[in-house]
Short mmCIF file of C-alpha atoms and ligand atoms in Angstrom, two decimals:
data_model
loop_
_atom_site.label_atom_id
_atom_site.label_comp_id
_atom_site.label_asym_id
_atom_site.label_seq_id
_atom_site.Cartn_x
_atom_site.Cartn_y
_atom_site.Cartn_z
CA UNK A 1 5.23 5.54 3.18
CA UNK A 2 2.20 3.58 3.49
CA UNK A 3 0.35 2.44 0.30
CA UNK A 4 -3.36 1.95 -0.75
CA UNK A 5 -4.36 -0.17 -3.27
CA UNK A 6 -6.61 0.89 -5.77
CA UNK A 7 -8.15 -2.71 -7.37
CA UNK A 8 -10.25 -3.31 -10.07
CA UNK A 9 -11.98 -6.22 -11.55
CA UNK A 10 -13.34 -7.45 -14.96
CA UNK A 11 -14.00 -4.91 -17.50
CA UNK A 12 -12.52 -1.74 -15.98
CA UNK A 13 -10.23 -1.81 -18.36
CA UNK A 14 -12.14 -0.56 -21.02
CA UNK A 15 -13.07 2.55 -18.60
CA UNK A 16 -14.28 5.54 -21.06
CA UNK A 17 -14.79 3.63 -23.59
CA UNK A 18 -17.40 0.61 -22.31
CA UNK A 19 -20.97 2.04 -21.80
CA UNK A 20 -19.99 5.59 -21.30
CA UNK A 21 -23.99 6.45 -20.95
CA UNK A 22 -23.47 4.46 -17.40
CA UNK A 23 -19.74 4.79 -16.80
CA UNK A 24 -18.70 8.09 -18.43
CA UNK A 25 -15.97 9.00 -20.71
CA UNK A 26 -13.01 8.92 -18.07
CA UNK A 27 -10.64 6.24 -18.00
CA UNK A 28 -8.55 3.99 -15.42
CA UNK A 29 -5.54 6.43 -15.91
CA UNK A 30 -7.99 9.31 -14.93
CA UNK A 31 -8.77 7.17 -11.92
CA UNK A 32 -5.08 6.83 -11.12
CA UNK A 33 -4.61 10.67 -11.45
CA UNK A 34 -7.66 12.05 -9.33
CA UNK A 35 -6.62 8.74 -6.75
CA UNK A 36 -3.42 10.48 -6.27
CA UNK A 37 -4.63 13.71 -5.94
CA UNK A 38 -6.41 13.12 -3.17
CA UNK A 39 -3.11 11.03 -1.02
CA UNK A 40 -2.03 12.99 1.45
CA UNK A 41 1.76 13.08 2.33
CA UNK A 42 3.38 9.97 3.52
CA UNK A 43 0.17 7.65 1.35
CA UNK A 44 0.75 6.30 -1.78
CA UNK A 45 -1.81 4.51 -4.21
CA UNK A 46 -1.01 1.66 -6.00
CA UNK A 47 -3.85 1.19 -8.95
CA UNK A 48 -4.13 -2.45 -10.44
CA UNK A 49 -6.43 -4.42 -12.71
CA UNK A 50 -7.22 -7.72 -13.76
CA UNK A 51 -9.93 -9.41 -15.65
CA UNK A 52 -8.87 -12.46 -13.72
CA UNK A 53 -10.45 -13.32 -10.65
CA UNK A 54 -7.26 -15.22 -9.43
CA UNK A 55 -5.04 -12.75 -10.04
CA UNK A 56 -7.52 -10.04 -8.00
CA UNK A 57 -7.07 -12.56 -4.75
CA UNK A 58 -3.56 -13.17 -5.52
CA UNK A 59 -2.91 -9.14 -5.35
CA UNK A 60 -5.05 -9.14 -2.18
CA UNK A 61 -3.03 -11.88 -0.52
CA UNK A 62 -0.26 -9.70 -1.68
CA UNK A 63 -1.67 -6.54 -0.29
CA UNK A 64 -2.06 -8.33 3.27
CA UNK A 65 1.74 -7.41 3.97
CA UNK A 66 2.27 -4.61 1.84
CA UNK A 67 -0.84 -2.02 1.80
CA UNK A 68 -2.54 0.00 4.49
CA UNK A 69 -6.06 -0.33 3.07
CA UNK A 70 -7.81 -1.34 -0.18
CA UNK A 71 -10.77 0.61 -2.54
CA UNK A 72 -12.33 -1.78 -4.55
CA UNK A 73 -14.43 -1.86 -7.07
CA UNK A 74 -14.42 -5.63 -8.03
CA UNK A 75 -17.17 -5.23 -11.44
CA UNK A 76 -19.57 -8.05 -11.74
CA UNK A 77 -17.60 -10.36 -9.31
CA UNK A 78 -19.00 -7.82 -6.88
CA UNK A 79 -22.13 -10.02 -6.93
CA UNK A 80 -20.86 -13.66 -7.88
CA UNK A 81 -17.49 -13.91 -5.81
CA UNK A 82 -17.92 -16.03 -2.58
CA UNK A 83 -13.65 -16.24 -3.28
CA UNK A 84 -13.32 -12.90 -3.58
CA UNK A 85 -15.18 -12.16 0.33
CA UNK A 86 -12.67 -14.93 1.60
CA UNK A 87 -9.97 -13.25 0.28
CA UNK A 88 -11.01 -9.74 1.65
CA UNK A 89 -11.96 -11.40 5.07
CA UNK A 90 -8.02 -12.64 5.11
CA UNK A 91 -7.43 -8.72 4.88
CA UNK A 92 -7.04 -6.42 7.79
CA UNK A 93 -6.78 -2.70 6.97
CA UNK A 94 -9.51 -0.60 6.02
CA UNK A 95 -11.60 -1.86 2.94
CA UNK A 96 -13.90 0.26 0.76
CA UNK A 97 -16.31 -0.93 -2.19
CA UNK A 98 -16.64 1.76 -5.01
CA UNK A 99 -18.93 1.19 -7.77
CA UNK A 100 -18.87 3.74 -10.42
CA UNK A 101 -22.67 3.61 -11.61
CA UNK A 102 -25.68 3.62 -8.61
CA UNK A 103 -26.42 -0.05 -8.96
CA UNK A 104 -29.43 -0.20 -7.08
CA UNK A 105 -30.62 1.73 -9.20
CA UNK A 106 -30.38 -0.76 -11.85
CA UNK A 107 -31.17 -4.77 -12.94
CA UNK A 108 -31.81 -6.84 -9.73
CA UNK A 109 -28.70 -9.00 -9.95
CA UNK A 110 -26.40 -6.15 -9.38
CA UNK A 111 -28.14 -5.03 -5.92
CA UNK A 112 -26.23 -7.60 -4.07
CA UNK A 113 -22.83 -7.71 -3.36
CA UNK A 114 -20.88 -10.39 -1.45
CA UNK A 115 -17.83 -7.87 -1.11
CA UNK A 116 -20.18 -5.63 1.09
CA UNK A 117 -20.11 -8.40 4.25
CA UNK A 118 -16.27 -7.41 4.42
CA UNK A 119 -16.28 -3.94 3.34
CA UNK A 120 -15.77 -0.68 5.62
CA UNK A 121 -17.85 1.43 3.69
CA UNK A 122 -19.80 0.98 0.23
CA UNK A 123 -19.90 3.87 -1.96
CA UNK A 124 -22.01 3.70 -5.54
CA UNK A 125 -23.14 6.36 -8.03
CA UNK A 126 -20.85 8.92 -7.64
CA UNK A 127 -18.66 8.04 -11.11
CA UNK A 128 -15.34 8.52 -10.38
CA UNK A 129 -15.61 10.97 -7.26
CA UNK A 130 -16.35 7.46 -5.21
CA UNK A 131 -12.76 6.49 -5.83
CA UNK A 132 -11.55 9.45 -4.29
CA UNK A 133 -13.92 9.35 -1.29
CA UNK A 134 -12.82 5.68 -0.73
CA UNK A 135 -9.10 6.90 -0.82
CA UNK A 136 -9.87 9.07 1.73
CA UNK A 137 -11.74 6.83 3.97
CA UNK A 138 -8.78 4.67 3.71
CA UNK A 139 -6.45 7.54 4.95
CA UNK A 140 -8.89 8.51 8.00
CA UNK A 141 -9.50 4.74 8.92
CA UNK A 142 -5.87 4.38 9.10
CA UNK A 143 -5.03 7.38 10.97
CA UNK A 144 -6.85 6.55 13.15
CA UNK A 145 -10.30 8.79 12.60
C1 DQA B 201 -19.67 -1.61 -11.36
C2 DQA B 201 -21.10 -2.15 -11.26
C3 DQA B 201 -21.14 -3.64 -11.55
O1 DQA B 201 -22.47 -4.13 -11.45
C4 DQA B 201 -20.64 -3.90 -12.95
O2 DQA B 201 -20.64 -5.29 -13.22
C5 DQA B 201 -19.30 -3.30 -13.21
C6 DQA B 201 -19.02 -1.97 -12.69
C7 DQA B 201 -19.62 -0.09 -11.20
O3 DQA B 201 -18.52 0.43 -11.05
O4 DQA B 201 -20.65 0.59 -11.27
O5 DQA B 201 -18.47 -3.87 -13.91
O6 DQA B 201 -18.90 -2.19 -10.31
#
């Protein structure tokens, strides 16, 4: 069985419940569920998240051995993290950068993203679908497609 991490960074916690005019009214658990609904036979998803930068690269470093591709959406480290690029660029498999709202459609700060100069594929504005299209880029990268 091979296994995609689903990871998350600060905030994403509060999912469907923090700025639902941007993020909607779904939560993390709803993530999980549509994530898995979309793994085809012999994938798995593994959904984590951490407020904690450390503990995002520690589950990466992790992942390295474990995990046939990563979707991330990292939050705001997305466009602060130098450490979180490094970590990615220690990564392998297939890696694909979700963000939930369309951020360039929005404040200036948020239209770049270190994780992007590692990632596969960058998907924003399509709420929660983006997860699920980032799951199955993962699958297609990693059979092979
Ligand atoms: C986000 C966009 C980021 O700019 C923001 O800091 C988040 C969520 C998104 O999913 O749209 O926390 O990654």
């Amino acid at each position: 069985m091979k296994t995609i991490l689903i990871l998350n960074g600060p905030n994403l916690n509060l999912l469907g419940k923090r700025q639902p005019h941007i993020y909607g009214h779904q939560t993390l658990d709803d993530v999980e569920r549509l994530c898995q609904s979309v793994c085809p036979d012999g994938f798995q998803i593994s959904l984590k998240q951490s407020n904690h930068e450390g503990q995002l690269i520690d589950w990466i470093h992790e992942a390295r051995e474990t995990t046939c591709g990563i979707v991330i959406n990292p939050g705001a480290l997305t466009h602060t993290s130098i450490a979180l690029l490094d970590a990615l660029n220690t990564y392998e498999p297939p890696v694909v950068e979700v963000h939930i709202s369309q951020v360039h459609k929005r404040e200036a700060f948020r239209h770049h993203s270190y994780v992007s100069l590692r990632a596969d594929g960058v998907i924003a504005g399509l709420g929660l679908d983006g997860y699920a299209a980032g799951v199955r880029r993962v699958v297609a990268l990693s059979v092979g497609q």
